[in-house]
PDB file of C-alpha atoms in Angstrom:
ATOM      1  CA  MET A   1     115.983  83.320  68.178  1.00 43.00           C
ATOM      2  CA  GLY A   2     114.968  86.933  67.700  1.00 43.00           C
ATOM      3  CA  ASN A   3     111.967  86.027  66.750  1.00 44.00           C
ATOM      4  CA  SER A   4     111.383  84.035  69.959  1.00 40.00           C
ATOM      5  CA  LYS A   5     112.074  86.961  71.931  1.00 42.00           C
ATOM      6  CA  ARG A   6     110.264  89.150  69.968  1.00 39.00           C
ATOM      7  CA  ARG A   7     107.307  86.848  70.590  1.00 49.00           C
ATOM      8  CA  GLN A   8     107.633  86.901  74.385  1.00 53.00           C
ATOM      9  CA  SER A   9     107.895  90.212  74.499  1.00 77.00           C
ATOM     10  CA  ARG A  10     104.509  90.863  72.574  1.00 86.00           C
ATOM     11  CA  GLN A  11     103.291  88.162  75.567  1.00 89.00           C
ATOM     12  CA  ARG A  12     104.280  90.281  77.877  1.00 92.00           C
ATOM     13  CA  SER A  13     102.974  93.232  76.700  1.00 92.00           C
ATOM     14  CA  LEU A  14      99.770  91.478  76.409  1.00 92.00           C
ATOM     15  CA  ILE A  15     100.143  89.852  79.989  1.00 95.00           C
ATOM     16  CA  LEU A  16     100.331  93.135  81.051  1.00 96.00           C
ATOM     17  CA  GLU A  17      98.406  95.551  79.161  1.00 95.00           C
ATOM     18  CA  GLU A  18      94.978  92.873  80.087  1.00 95.00           C
ATOM     19  CA  LEU A  19      96.251  93.219  84.193  1.00 96.00           C
ATOM     20  CA  ARG A  20      96.056  96.408  84.551  1.00 96.00           C
ATOM     21  CA  SER A  21      92.503  96.628  82.454  1.00 95.00           C
ATOM     22  CA  ARG A  22      90.987  94.928  85.451  1.00 94.00           C
ATOM     23  CA  ARG A  23      90.527  95.781  88.793  1.00 90.00           C
ATOM     24  CA  ASP A  24      90.096  92.238  90.643  1.00 92.00           C
ATOM     25  CA  HIS A  25      92.807  91.326  90.564  1.00 94.00           C
ATOM     26  CA  PRO A  26      92.834  87.919  88.445  1.00 95.00           C
ATOM     27  CA  THR A  27      94.858  84.292  89.246  1.00 94.00           C
ATOM     28  CA  ALA A  28      96.763  82.974  86.128  1.00 95.00           C
ATOM     29  CA  ARG A  29      94.489  81.191  84.522  1.00 95.00           C
ATOM     30  CA  ASP A  30      91.927  84.078  84.668  1.00 95.00           C
ATOM     31  CA  LEU A  31      94.589  85.885  82.962  1.00 96.00           C
ATOM     32  CA  PHE A  32      95.151  83.444  80.335  1.00 96.00           C
ATOM     33  CA  ASN A  33      91.880  82.959  79.740  1.00 94.00           C
ATOM     34  CA  SER A  34      91.139  86.572  78.612  1.00 93.00           C
ATOM     35  CA  ILE A  35      94.110  86.800  76.483  1.00 93.00           C
ATOM     36  CA  GLY A  36      93.736  83.369  74.949  1.00 85.00           C
ATOM     37  CA  ARG A  37      90.668  84.242  73.140  1.00 79.00           C
ATOM     38  CA  ARG A  38      92.779  87.169  71.743  1.00 82.00           C
ATOM     39  CA  PHE A  39      95.723  85.961  71.081  1.00 82.00           C
ATOM     40  CA  ARG A  40      96.805  81.978  69.375  1.00 80.00           C
ATOM     41  CA  GLY A  41      98.869  79.606  71.159  1.00 82.00           C
ATOM     42  CA  LEU A  42      99.557  81.888  74.684  1.00 88.00           C
ATOM     43  CA  SER A  43     100.675  79.150  77.164  1.00 92.00           C
ATOM     44  CA  LEU A  44      99.278  79.038  80.744  1.00 94.00           C
ATOM     45  CA  ALA A  45     102.771  78.090  81.383  1.00 94.00           C
ATOM     46  CA  THR A  46     103.981  81.444  79.333  1.00 92.00           C
ATOM     47  CA  VAL A  47     101.257  83.744  81.330  1.00 95.00           C
ATOM     48  CA  TYR A  48     103.295  81.908  84.436  1.00 95.00           C
ATOM     49  CA  ARG A  49     106.767  83.620  83.328  1.00 94.00           C
ATOM     50  CA  ASN A  50     105.726  86.128  82.347  1.00 95.00           C
ATOM     51  CA  LEU A  51     104.180  86.996  85.482  1.00 96.00           C
ATOM     52  CA  ASP A  52     106.818  85.767  87.447  1.00 95.00           C
ATOM     53  CA  ILE A  53     109.290  88.009  85.507  1.00 95.00           C
ATOM     54  CA  LEU A  54     107.047  91.159  85.815  1.00 95.00           C
ATOM     55  CA  SER A  55     106.666  90.494  89.432  1.00 94.00           C
ATOM     56  CA  GLU A  56     110.023  90.312  89.451  1.00 93.00           C
ATOM     57  CA  GLN A  57     110.917  93.861  88.094  1.00 92.00           C
ATOM     58  CA  GLY A  58     108.508  95.347  90.070  1.00 90.00           C
ATOM     59  CA  GLU A  59     105.865  95.801  87.145  1.00 93.00           C
ATOM     60  CA  ILE A  60     103.251  93.968  89.235  1.00 95.00           C
ATOM     61  CA  CYS A  61     102.892  92.714  92.534  1.00 93.00           C
ATOM     62  CA  ARG A  62     101.671  89.347  93.518  1.00 94.00           C
ATOM     63  CA  PHE A  63      99.948  88.178  96.445  1.00 91.00           C
ATOM     64  CA  ASN A  64      99.812  84.925  97.619  1.00 88.00           C
ATOM     65  CA  PHE A  65      97.283  83.422  99.054  1.00 79.00           C
ATOM     66  CA  GLY A  66      97.652  79.463  99.684  1.00 74.00           C
ATOM     67  CA  ASP A  67      97.453  76.940  97.299  1.00 79.00           C
ATOM     68  CA  SER A  68      96.833  80.541  95.198  1.00 82.00           C
ATOM     69  CA  ALA A  69      98.267  83.545  93.735  1.00 92.00           C
ATOM     70  CA  ARG A  70      96.620  86.716  92.953  1.00 94.00           C
ATOM     71  CA  PHE A  71      97.820  89.543  91.199  1.00 96.00           C
ATOM     72  CA  ASP A  72      97.749  93.302  90.472  1.00 95.00           C
ATOM     73  CA  GLY A  73      99.015  95.366  87.832  1.00 94.00           C
ATOM     74  CA  PHE A  74      99.313  99.361  89.764  1.00 91.00           C
ATOM     75  CA  THR A  75     101.623  99.272  92.181  1.00 86.00           C
ATOM     76  CA  PHE A  76     100.620 102.983  93.339  1.00 83.00           C
ATOM     77  CA  PRO A  77     100.532 103.405  96.988  1.00 81.00           C
ATOM     78  CA  HIS A  78      96.836 101.263  98.086  1.00 85.00           C
ATOM     79  CA  ASP A  79      96.504  98.369 100.595  1.00 87.00           C
ATOM     80  CA  HIS A  80      93.800  95.345  99.964  1.00 91.00           C
ATOM     81  CA  ILE A  81      90.937  93.568 102.045  1.00 93.00           C
ATOM     82  CA  ARG A  82      90.022  90.035 101.178  1.00 92.00           C
ATOM     83  CA  CYS A  83      87.089  88.285 101.539  1.00 93.00           C
ATOM     84  CA  VAL A  84      88.185  84.995 103.325  1.00 92.00           C
ATOM     85  CA  VAL A  85      85.210  82.967 101.835  1.00 93.00           C
ATOM     86  CA  CYS A  86      85.542  83.378  98.232  1.00 89.00           C
ATOM     87  CA  GLY A  87      88.916  84.652  98.141  1.00 87.00           C
ATOM     88  CA  ARG A  88      87.406  88.320  97.017  1.00 90.00           C
ATOM     89  CA  LEU A  89      90.532  91.079  96.752  1.00 91.00           C
ATOM     90  CA  ASP A  90      89.988  94.104  96.780  1.00 92.00           C
ATOM     91  CA  ASP A  91      91.879  97.830  96.952  1.00 91.00           C
ATOM     92  CA  ILE A  92      91.019 100.246  99.496  1.00 89.00           C
ATOM     93  CA  PRO A  93      92.599 103.358  98.992  1.00 84.00           C
ATOM     94  CA  VAL A  94      95.521 105.300 101.441  1.00 78.00           C
ATOM     95  CA  LYS A  95      94.919 108.283 102.833  1.00 73.00           C
ATOM     96  CA  ASN A  96      97.281 110.983 104.183  1.00 60.00           C
ATOM     97  CA  ASN A  97     100.457 109.501 102.831  1.00 54.00           C
ATOM     98  CA  PHE A  98     100.341 106.577 105.325  1.00 54.00           C
ATOM     99  CA  ARG A  99     102.950 104.861 103.298  1.00 54.00           C
ATOM    100  CA  GLY A 100     106.159 107.343 103.946  1.00 59.00           C
ATOM    101  CA  VAL A 101     106.083 105.999 107.854  1.00 68.00           C
ATOM    102  CA  ILE A 102     108.633 103.743 107.682  1.00 72.00           C
ATOM    103  CA  PRO A 103     108.181 100.654 111.312  1.00 75.00           C
ATOM    104  CA  LYS A 104     110.134 101.782 114.533  1.00 81.00           C
ATOM    105  CA  ASN A 105     110.481  98.516 115.776  1.00 87.00           C
ATOM    106  CA  ILE A 106     111.856  96.763 113.000  1.00 87.00           C
ATOM    107  CA  PRO A 107     113.849  93.699 114.677  1.00 91.00           C
ATOM    108  CA  GLU A 108     117.991  94.748 114.246  1.00 90.00           C
ATOM    109  CA  GLY A 109     120.085  93.248 110.752  1.00 91.00           C
ATOM    110  CA  TYR A 110     116.718  94.040 108.720  1.00 91.00           C
ATOM    111  CA  VAL A 111     117.009  96.533 105.857  1.00 87.00           C
ATOM    112  CA  TYR A 112     113.094  97.965 105.183  1.00 83.00           C
ATOM    113  CA  ILE A 113     112.421  98.532 101.564  1.00 79.00           C
ATOM    114  CA  GLY A 114     108.573  98.582 102.415  1.00 76.00           C
ATOM    115  CA  HIS A 115     105.256  97.477 103.382  1.00 76.00           C
ATOM    116  CA  ARG A 116     101.840  96.280 102.978  1.00 76.00           C
ATOM    117  CA  VAL A 117      98.615  96.030 104.667  1.00 77.00           C
ATOM    118  CA  ASP A 118      96.545  92.929 103.392  1.00 80.00           C
ATOM    119  CA  TYR A 119      92.862  93.466 105.847  1.00 92.00           C
ATOM    120  CA  GLN A 120      90.380  90.572 105.738  1.00 94.00           C
ATOM    121  CA  GLY A 121      86.617  90.339 104.864  1.00 96.00           C
ATOM    122  CA  ILE A 122      83.341  88.497 103.959  1.00 97.00           C
ATOM    123  CA  CYS A 123      82.515  90.631 101.061  1.00 96.00           C
ATOM    124  CA  PRO A 124      79.268  92.224 100.069  1.00 96.00           C
ATOM    125  CA  ALA A 125      78.333  88.679  97.447  1.00 96.00           C
ATOM    126  CA  CYS A 126      78.669  86.127 100.086  1.00 96.00           C
ATOM    127  CA  ARG A 127      77.188  88.060 102.949  1.00 95.00           C
ATOM    128  CA  LEU A 128      74.347  88.005 101.071  1.00 95.00           C
ATOM    129  CA  ARG A 129      74.583  83.920 100.108  1.00 92.00           C
ATOM    130  CA  ALA A 130      75.094  83.404 104.153  1.00 80.00           C
TER     131      ALA A 130
END
């Protein structure tokens, strides 16, 4: 059991390291394909399980779009724009600490814990194909 625990920690570290080296907001399968070349014995289920753990721990951000999820290794305040054609997700820097503003019209009974802004558009590559 001790060996299994250590292996899972190493796998989680590799997944986090790979995710933080990328700016393309990969899917679990993207990460699996990239890490699997260097780490034999890694399964797609292990990648999903560790992404869930990292997300629950607040180490990464998860974005669900329909049947797919994309992941971001950077949790500093920033927004995103998603291409409605291909699903590409890009960062938008937040200026003037806008994130410090708490909405005033939150329905009664809610406890505010934060917010995320996601914009939609058509990416440059999809615009060229149109």
